[in-house]
Short mmCIF file of C-alpha atoms and ligand atoms in Angstrom, two decimals:
data_model
loop_
_atom_site.label_atom_id
_atom_site.label_comp_id
_atom_site.label_asym_id
_atom_site.label_seq_id
_atom_site.Cartn_x
_atom_site.Cartn_y
_atom_site.Cartn_z
CA MET Q 3 12.56 -25.08 -0.01
CA ALA Q 4 10.04 -22.32 0.74
CA GLN Q 5 11.30 -21.65 4.29
CA GLN Q 6 14.84 -20.99 3.12
CA GLN Q 7 13.82 -18.77 0.24
CA SER Q 8 13.90 -15.04 0.98
CA THR Q 9 10.41 -13.61 1.23
CA VAL Q 10 9.24 -10.07 0.55
CA VAL Q 11 5.81 -8.63 1.19
CA ILE Q 12 4.84 -5.92 -1.31
CA THR Q 13 1.64 -3.91 -1.28
CA GLY Q 14 -0.09 -3.02 -4.55
CA THR Q 15 1.30 -5.36 -7.20
CA SER Q 16 -1.67 -5.40 -9.56
CA SER Q 17 -0.02 -2.76 -11.73
CA GLY Q 18 2.80 -0.27 -12.14
CA VAL Q 19 5.91 -0.10 -9.98
CA GLY Q 20 4.71 -2.81 -7.57
CA LEU Q 21 4.00 -5.29 -10.36
CA TYR Q 22 7.41 -4.78 -11.97
CA ALA Q 23 9.11 -4.86 -8.57
CA ALA Q 24 7.44 -8.25 -7.98
CA LYS Q 25 8.77 -9.40 -11.35
CA ALA Q 26 12.27 -8.25 -10.44
CA PHE Q 27 12.15 -10.00 -7.05
CA ALA Q 28 10.92 -13.24 -8.63
CA LYS Q 29 13.73 -13.05 -11.20
CA ARG Q 30 16.20 -12.70 -8.37
CA GLY Q 31 14.88 -15.86 -6.67
CA TRP Q 32 12.73 -14.28 -3.97
CA HIS Q 33 9.24 -15.39 -3.02
CA VAL Q 34 6.83 -12.48 -3.34
CA VAL Q 35 3.83 -12.11 -1.08
CA MET Q 36 1.51 -9.64 -2.76
CA GLY Q 37 -0.88 -7.62 -0.62
CA CYS Q 38 -3.66 -6.57 -3.01
CA ARG Q 39 -7.35 -5.73 -2.91
CA ASP Q 40 -8.27 -7.45 -6.19
CA ILE Q 41 -6.86 -10.99 -6.27
CA PRO Q 42 -7.98 -12.07 -9.80
CA LYS Q 43 -6.67 -8.79 -11.27
CA THR Q 44 -3.34 -9.27 -9.48
CA LYS Q 45 -2.96 -12.87 -10.70
CA ALA Q 46 -3.76 -11.84 -14.27
CA ALA Q 47 -1.22 -9.00 -14.02
CA ALA Q 48 1.46 -11.34 -12.64
CA GLN Q 49 0.83 -13.74 -15.52
CA SER Q 50 0.94 -10.92 -18.07
CA VAL Q 51 4.51 -10.01 -17.08
CA GLY Q 52 5.62 -13.64 -16.82
CA ILE Q 53 5.90 -14.11 -13.04
CA LEU Q 54 5.79 -17.86 -12.44
CA GLU Q 55 2.96 -19.10 -10.24
CA ASP Q 56 5.16 -20.79 -7.68
CA SER Q 57 7.17 -17.65 -7.04
CA TYR Q 58 4.32 -15.64 -5.51
CA THR Q 59 1.36 -15.74 -3.14
CA VAL Q 60 -1.47 -13.22 -3.23
CA ILE Q 61 -3.18 -12.29 0.03
CA HIS Q 62 -6.12 -9.92 0.21
CA LEU Q 63 -5.27 -6.46 1.56
CA ASP Q 64 -7.28 -3.26 1.42
CA LEU Q 65 -5.00 -0.63 2.91
CA GLY Q 66 -7.93 1.75 3.26
CA SER Q 67 -9.36 -0.50 5.98
CA LEU Q 68 -7.51 -0.99 9.26
CA GLU Q 69 -9.37 -4.23 9.88
CA SER Q 70 -8.19 -5.53 6.51
CA VAL Q 71 -4.58 -4.63 7.38
CA ARG Q 72 -4.83 -6.60 10.63
CA GLN Q 73 -6.40 -9.57 8.80
CA PHE Q 74 -3.65 -9.46 6.15
CA VAL Q 75 -0.98 -9.77 8.84
CA LYS Q 76 -2.81 -12.75 10.38
CA ASP Q 77 -3.12 -14.38 6.94
CA PHE Q 78 0.55 -13.79 6.22
CA ARG Q 79 1.52 -15.39 9.54
CA ALA Q 80 -0.66 -18.40 8.72
CA THR Q 81 1.52 -19.11 5.65
CA GLY Q 82 4.39 -19.96 8.02
CA ARG Q 83 6.85 -17.94 5.96
CA HIS Q 84 9.44 -15.74 7.57
CA LEU Q 85 9.53 -12.12 6.49
CA ASP Q 86 12.81 -10.73 5.18
CA ALA Q 87 11.59 -7.51 3.62
CA LEU Q 88 8.50 -5.33 3.49
CA VAL Q 89 7.84 -2.90 0.64
CA CYS Q 90 5.09 -0.31 1.13
CA ASN Q 91 4.25 0.57 -2.46
CA ALA Q 92 0.47 0.84 -2.96
CA ALA Q 93 -1.06 4.27 -3.32
CA ILE Q 94 -4.06 6.10 -4.70
CA TYR Q 95 -4.08 9.49 -6.37
CA MET Q 96 -7.46 11.04 -7.10
CA PRO Q 97 -6.82 14.58 -8.30
CA LEU Q 98 -10.31 15.32 -9.61
CA LEU Q 99 -12.33 14.55 -6.49
CA LYS Q 100 -14.58 17.38 -5.34
CA GLU Q 101 -15.46 15.83 -2.00
CA PRO Q 102 -13.38 13.50 0.13
CA LEU Q 103 -14.04 9.78 0.08
CA ARG Q 104 -13.93 8.04 3.47
CA SER Q 105 -12.40 4.82 4.77
CA PRO Q 106 -14.54 2.43 6.85
CA GLU Q 107 -13.10 4.15 9.94
CA GLY Q 108 -14.23 7.55 8.56
CA TYR Q 109 -10.79 8.87 7.57
CA GLU Q 110 -10.11 10.69 4.28
CA LEU Q 111 -9.30 7.85 1.88
CA THR Q 112 -6.04 9.02 0.26
CA MET Q 113 -4.34 9.58 3.61
CA ALA Q 114 -5.96 6.43 5.02
CA THR Q 115 -4.69 4.26 2.15
CA ASN Q 116 -1.26 5.71 1.46
CA HIS Q 117 -0.21 6.53 5.00
CA LEU Q 118 -2.41 5.17 7.82
CA GLY Q 119 -2.81 1.66 6.36
CA HIS Q 120 0.91 1.40 5.71
CA PHE Q 121 1.72 2.90 9.11
CA LEU Q 122 -0.26 0.13 10.81
CA LEU Q 123 1.20 -2.51 8.49
CA CYS Q 124 4.77 -1.40 9.27
CA ASN Q 125 4.14 -1.44 13.00
CA LEU Q 126 2.58 -4.90 12.93
CA MET Q 127 5.07 -6.45 10.52
CA LEU Q 128 8.05 -5.07 12.39
CA GLU Q 129 7.49 -8.04 14.71
CA ASP Q 130 7.67 -10.44 11.76
CA LEU Q 131 10.85 -8.81 10.46
CA LYS Q 132 12.43 -9.07 13.92
CA LYS Q 133 11.66 -12.79 14.05
CA SER Q 134 13.18 -13.58 10.65
CA PRO Q 135 16.50 -15.43 10.89
CA ALA Q 136 17.93 -13.45 7.94
CA ALA Q 137 20.98 -11.31 8.68
CA ASP Q 138 19.89 -8.52 6.37
CA LYS Q 139 16.28 -7.32 6.75
CA ARG Q 140 14.82 -4.25 5.13
CA LEU Q 141 11.69 -2.14 5.14
CA VAL Q 142 11.22 0.18 2.16
CA ILE Q 143 8.53 2.83 1.62
CA LEU Q 144 7.98 4.40 -1.81
CA GLY Q 145 8.51 8.14 -1.86
CA THR Q 146 7.99 10.67 -4.61
CA VAL Q 147 9.51 13.88 -5.87
CA THR Q 148 6.23 15.71 -5.30
CA HIS Q 149 6.78 15.45 -1.54
CA ASN Q 150 9.66 17.90 -1.93
CA PRO Q 151 9.17 21.56 -2.96
CA ASP Q 152 12.98 21.98 -2.98
CA GLU Q 153 13.02 19.92 -6.20
CA LEU Q 154 11.70 21.07 -9.57
CA GLY Q 155 9.05 18.32 -9.67
CA GLY Q 156 7.83 19.35 -6.23
CA LYS Q 157 7.36 23.03 -6.97
CA ILE Q 158 4.01 22.71 -8.71
CA PRO Q 159 1.16 23.80 -6.42
CA PRO Q 160 -0.52 22.74 -4.27
CA ARG Q 161 2.49 22.04 -2.09
CA PRO Q 162 2.35 19.55 0.72
CA ASP Q 163 1.88 21.10 4.14
CA LEU Q 164 1.18 19.10 7.28
CA GLY Q 165 0.70 22.30 9.30
CA ASN Q 166 0.73 21.36 12.96
CA LEU Q 167 -1.21 18.18 12.21
CA GLU Q 168 -4.34 19.86 13.52
CA GLY Q 169 -6.55 17.52 11.45
CA PHE Q 170 -4.93 14.40 12.93
CA ALA Q 171 -5.09 15.88 16.43
CA ALA Q 172 -8.84 16.46 15.96
CA ARG Q 173 -9.29 12.73 15.12
CA PHE Q 174 -9.36 13.20 11.33
CA LYS Q 175 -13.04 12.39 10.85
CA ALA Q 176 -15.75 14.39 9.00
CA PRO Q 177 -15.90 17.28 8.53
CA ILE Q 178 -12.07 17.12 8.75
CA SER Q 179 -10.39 15.73 5.66
CA MET Q 180 -6.85 17.15 5.64
CA ILE Q 181 -3.96 16.54 8.02
CA ASP Q 182 -3.61 20.31 8.59
CA GLY Q 183 -7.34 20.60 9.22
CA LYS Q 184 -7.84 22.88 6.20
CA LYS Q 185 -10.14 22.64 3.15
CA PHE Q 186 -10.15 19.39 1.12
CA GLU Q 187 -7.63 19.45 -1.71
CA PRO Q 188 -7.16 15.99 -3.31
CA VAL Q 189 -3.74 16.62 -4.91
CA LYS Q 190 -2.41 18.00 -1.65
CA ALA Q 191 -3.88 15.01 0.21
CA TYR Q 192 -1.69 12.74 -1.97
CA LYS Q 193 1.43 14.87 -1.43
CA ASP Q 194 0.79 15.14 2.33
CA SER Q 195 0.43 11.35 2.51
CA LYS Q 196 3.79 10.92 0.74
CA VAL Q 197 5.44 13.32 3.24
CA CYS Q 198 3.99 11.08 5.97
CA ASN Q 199 5.51 8.05 4.19
CA VAL Q 200 8.99 9.61 4.36
CA LEU Q 201 8.48 10.75 7.97
CA THR Q 202 7.39 7.20 8.86
CA MET Q 203 10.53 5.72 7.30
CA ARG Q 204 12.77 8.20 9.14
CA GLU Q 205 10.99 7.65 12.46
CA LEU Q 206 11.16 3.85 12.04
CA HIS Q 207 14.89 4.28 11.51
CA ARG Q 208 15.27 6.51 14.58
CA ARG Q 209 13.24 4.22 16.82
CA TYR Q 210 14.21 0.76 15.65
CA HIS Q 211 17.35 0.60 13.55
CA ASP Q 212 19.86 0.33 16.39
CA SER Q 213 17.85 -2.18 18.40
CA THR Q 214 16.78 -4.43 15.48
CA GLY Q 215 19.45 -3.98 12.78
CA ILE Q 216 16.65 -3.58 10.22
CA THR Q 217 17.45 -1.20 7.35
CA PHE Q 218 14.69 1.37 6.77
CA THR Q 219 14.78 3.30 3.48
CA SER Q 220 12.69 5.16 0.91
CA LEU Q 221 13.22 5.76 -2.76
CA TYR Q 222 12.05 7.89 -5.63
CA PRO Q 223 12.49 5.59 -8.63
CA GLY Q 224 11.88 8.38 -11.16
CA CYS Q 225 8.73 9.58 -12.88
CA VAL Q 226 6.94 6.41 -13.98
CA ALA Q 227 4.52 8.52 -15.93
CA ASP Q 228 2.58 5.73 -17.64
CA THR Q 229 1.41 3.70 -14.64
CA PRO Q 230 -2.28 3.53 -13.80
CA LEU Q 231 -1.60 5.88 -10.84
CA PHE Q 232 -2.85 8.63 -13.12
CA ARG Q 233 -6.04 6.78 -14.13
CA ASN Q 234 -8.21 9.23 -12.20
CA HIS Q 235 -6.78 12.21 -14.05
CA TYR Q 236 -8.12 13.88 -17.24
CA PRO Q 237 -7.56 11.60 -20.31
CA LEU Q 238 -5.58 14.41 -21.99
CA PHE Q 239 -3.25 14.61 -18.98
CA GLN Q 240 -2.71 10.85 -19.15
CA LYS Q 241 -1.69 11.21 -22.79
CA LEU Q 242 0.56 14.24 -22.47
CA PHE Q 243 2.22 13.61 -19.10
CA PRO Q 244 4.45 10.68 -20.25
CA LEU Q 245 5.48 12.65 -23.36
CA PHE Q 246 6.29 15.70 -21.24
CA GLN Q 247 8.38 13.62 -18.83
CA LYS Q 248 10.15 11.76 -21.66
CA HIS Q 249 10.97 14.68 -23.90
CA ILE Q 250 10.91 17.83 -21.77
CA THR Q 251 11.97 17.05 -18.19
CA GLY Q 252 13.87 13.82 -18.90
CA GLY Q 253 12.48 12.46 -15.63
CA TYR Q 254 10.61 9.53 -17.23
CA VAL Q 255 11.48 6.02 -16.09
CA SER Q 256 9.93 2.82 -17.43
CA GLN Q 257 7.89 0.60 -15.12
CA GLU Q 258 10.41 -2.20 -15.65
CA LEU Q 259 13.34 -0.03 -14.54
CA ALA Q 260 11.41 1.42 -11.58
CA GLY Q 261 10.59 -2.14 -10.45
CA GLU Q 262 14.24 -3.18 -10.73
CA ARG Q 263 15.22 -0.17 -8.62
CA VAL Q 264 12.81 -1.18 -5.87
CA ALA Q 265 14.21 -4.72 -5.80
CA ALA Q 266 17.78 -3.39 -5.79
CA VAL Q 267 17.09 -1.15 -2.79
CA VAL Q 268 15.81 -4.22 -0.92
CA ILE Q 269 18.49 -6.70 -1.99
CA ASP Q 270 21.74 -5.02 -3.02
CA PRO Q 271 24.46 -4.34 -0.44
CA GLU Q 272 25.03 -0.74 -1.57
CA TYR Q 273 21.53 0.21 -0.40
CA LYS Q 274 22.01 -1.06 3.14
CA GLN Q 275 22.04 2.41 4.66
CA SER Q 276 19.22 2.86 7.12
CA GLY Q 277 17.41 6.21 7.09
CA ALA Q 278 18.42 6.92 3.47
CA TYR Q 279 16.14 8.25 0.72
CA TRP Q 280 17.44 6.98 -2.63
CA SER Q 281 17.19 8.76 -5.92
CA TRP Q 282 18.83 8.35 -9.33
CA GLY Q 283 20.75 10.85 -11.39
CA ASN Q 284 20.04 10.74 -15.09
CA ARG Q 285 16.84 8.99 -14.18
CA GLN Q 286 15.98 7.32 -17.48
CA LYS Q 287 19.20 5.42 -17.89
CA LYS Q 288 19.85 1.99 -16.51
CA ASP Q 289 23.34 3.07 -15.51
CA GLY Q 290 22.12 6.35 -13.97
CA LYS Q 291 23.84 6.47 -10.59
CA SER Q 292 21.88 6.26 -7.37
CA PHE Q 293 22.54 8.66 -4.54
CA VAL Q 294 21.16 9.51 -1.12
CA GLN Q 295 18.97 12.54 -1.56
CA LYS Q 296 18.08 15.14 1.04
CA VAL Q 297 14.37 14.97 1.79
CA SER Q 298 12.14 18.03 2.06
CA PRO Q 299 12.34 20.34 5.10
CA GLN Q 300 9.04 18.93 6.43
CA ALA Q 301 10.13 15.35 5.86
CA ARG Q 302 13.37 15.90 7.78
CA ASP Q 303 11.68 17.65 10.70
CA ASP Q 304 12.23 15.26 13.63
CA GLU Q 305 9.72 16.97 15.89
CA LYS Q 306 7.07 16.68 13.20
CA ALA Q 307 7.98 13.02 12.68
CA GLN Q 308 7.40 12.25 16.35
CA LYS Q 309 4.12 14.12 16.44
CA MET Q 310 2.96 12.41 13.24
CA TRP Q 311 3.93 9.06 14.77
CA ASP Q 312 2.06 9.62 18.05
CA LEU Q 313 -1.10 10.87 16.34
CA SER Q 314 -1.02 8.12 13.70
CA GLU Q 315 -0.74 5.53 16.48
CA LYS Q 316 -3.93 6.89 17.98
CA LEU Q 317 -5.75 6.95 14.64
CA VAL Q 318 -4.87 3.34 13.83
CA GLY Q 319 -5.43 2.13 17.38
CA ILE Q 320 -1.98 1.17 18.58
CA GLY Q 321 0.13 2.55 21.42
CA VAL Q 322 -1.69 5.06 23.56
CA THR Q 323 -5.44 4.42 23.72
CA VAL Q 324 -7.65 7.16 22.33
P1 LIG E 21 -0.37 2.17 -9.71
O1 LIG E 21 0.03 1.49 -10.96
O2 LIG E 21 -1.69 2.84 -9.65
O3 LIG E 21 -0.23 1.12 -8.54
C1 LIG E 21 -0.81 1.32 -7.30
C2 LIG E 21 -1.09 -0.02 -6.68
O4 LIG E 21 -1.68 0.22 -5.39
C3 LIG E 21 -2.08 -0.87 -7.47
O5 LIG E 21 -1.67 -2.21 -7.40
C4 LIG E 21 -3.37 -0.68 -6.69
O6 LIG E 21 -4.24 -1.78 -6.76
C5 LIG E 21 -2.82 -0.60 -5.29
N1 LIG E 21 -3.80 -0.07 -4.34
C6 LIG E 21 -4.50 1.07 -4.45
N2 LIG E 21 -5.34 1.19 -3.40
C7 LIG E 21 -5.14 0.10 -2.62
C8 LIG E 21 -5.71 -0.36 -1.41
N3 LIG E 21 -6.66 0.33 -0.78
N4 LIG E 21 -5.27 -1.51 -0.89
C9 LIG E 21 -4.30 -2.23 -1.50
N5 LIG E 21 -3.74 -1.86 -2.66
C10 LIG E 21 -4.16 -0.71 -3.21
O7 LIG E 21 0.67 3.30 -9.30
P2 LIG E 21 2.29 3.35 -9.34
O8 LIG E 21 2.64 4.52 -10.15
O9 LIG E 21 2.85 2.04 -9.65
O10 LIG E 21 2.58 3.75 -7.83
C11 LIG E 21 3.20 2.87 -6.91
C12 LIG E 21 3.96 3.67 -5.90
O11 LIG E 21 4.98 4.40 -6.55
C13 LIG E 21 3.16 4.70 -5.13
O12 LIG E 21 3.54 4.67 -3.77
C14 LIG E 21 3.52 6.01 -5.74
O13 LIG E 21 3.39 7.08 -4.84
C15 LIG E 21 4.97 5.73 -6.08
N6 LIG E 21 5.51 6.58 -7.12
C16 LIG E 21 4.98 6.59 -8.38
C17 LIG E 21 5.51 7.41 -9.33
C18 LIG E 21 4.97 7.49 -10.71
O14 LIG E 21 5.41 8.35 -11.44
N7 LIG E 21 4.05 6.64 -11.11
C19 LIG E 21 6.61 8.21 -9.01
C20 LIG E 21 7.12 8.17 -7.72
C21 LIG E 21 6.57 7.34 -6.80
P3 LIG E 21 -5.72 -1.77 -7.41
O15 LIG E 21 -5.57 -2.56 -8.65
O16 LIG E 21 -6.56 -2.45 -6.39
O17 LIG E 21 -6.11 -0.34 -7.64
#
């Protein structure tokens, strides 16, 4: 019966890691609630990888719009399902932009989609997770190697730098487009947003793990170099990047394996370690061992995490009123 079946909400399942994570969850008997901005595309994608219709529900969600996030939560609640896990997966990466795009609220779109939308979603759905009768509840946010300049994959410039969050403190609207208040740099905007994702996970853990028992984690599933994440890059990059990751760095991971890793971090007992950031050694291999990886100096800066949290609350309209 639907009410007894474990339910996971995942954002961004129309392609890539999210789609294959949905497939892995469905295979493991979970019901998947997909938060996506293009419902027909998502249904076609689910069908293309063989996810059975009765194992998922698609609900409209545009993470770039705070109103849409709030509506998504209302629509989820109207299904009457309990929430056992939330996976924040969706992201945009637009490396060739010359000028920033803006969310309906006026925020730079990469940060708005990848961080602010998920930040609001996590805060709202925390209440749903608390209410679930399940003994083991988890909230997982996708990370990436590029958040971390201490790792080889994170050394390529531009490096993420949140500065003192001057851009957030100044309300993050035009002409401001970067969290540090500096000049617009689309690749850095993506990396900064992924640092915010890790800070959010760590701050959720610090604030709520003891009182709720919820496990908060992040993971870097490996370089899933052939997902549509790179669709806004030069065509030549899209062709060469997977080959480079497969044959030169060895960091390449298939979409199927990345999806299985996401589901494992949500379901398997060995990943029930709140505050952990999971990574895999020998990333391409199915039997490559997972381990808890140290996050970047910025992402483990507790003072920065608290500041990011307070300012993000203001930007999304929760907590202290602006
Ligand atoms: P992807 O195939 O482009 O998937 C991104 C998903 O996010 C798509 O379903 C997309 O849906 C959705 N999305 C984008 N904007 C949205 C919005 N405003 N509202 C709701 N959904 C939205 O990329 P991916 O590689 O699978 O990336 C998934 C996650 O893995 C990201 O968090 C990324 O940072 C992380 N990651 C990826 C890699 C990698 O190598 N690919 C490595 C490490 C971590 P639409 O169809 O509507 O665009």
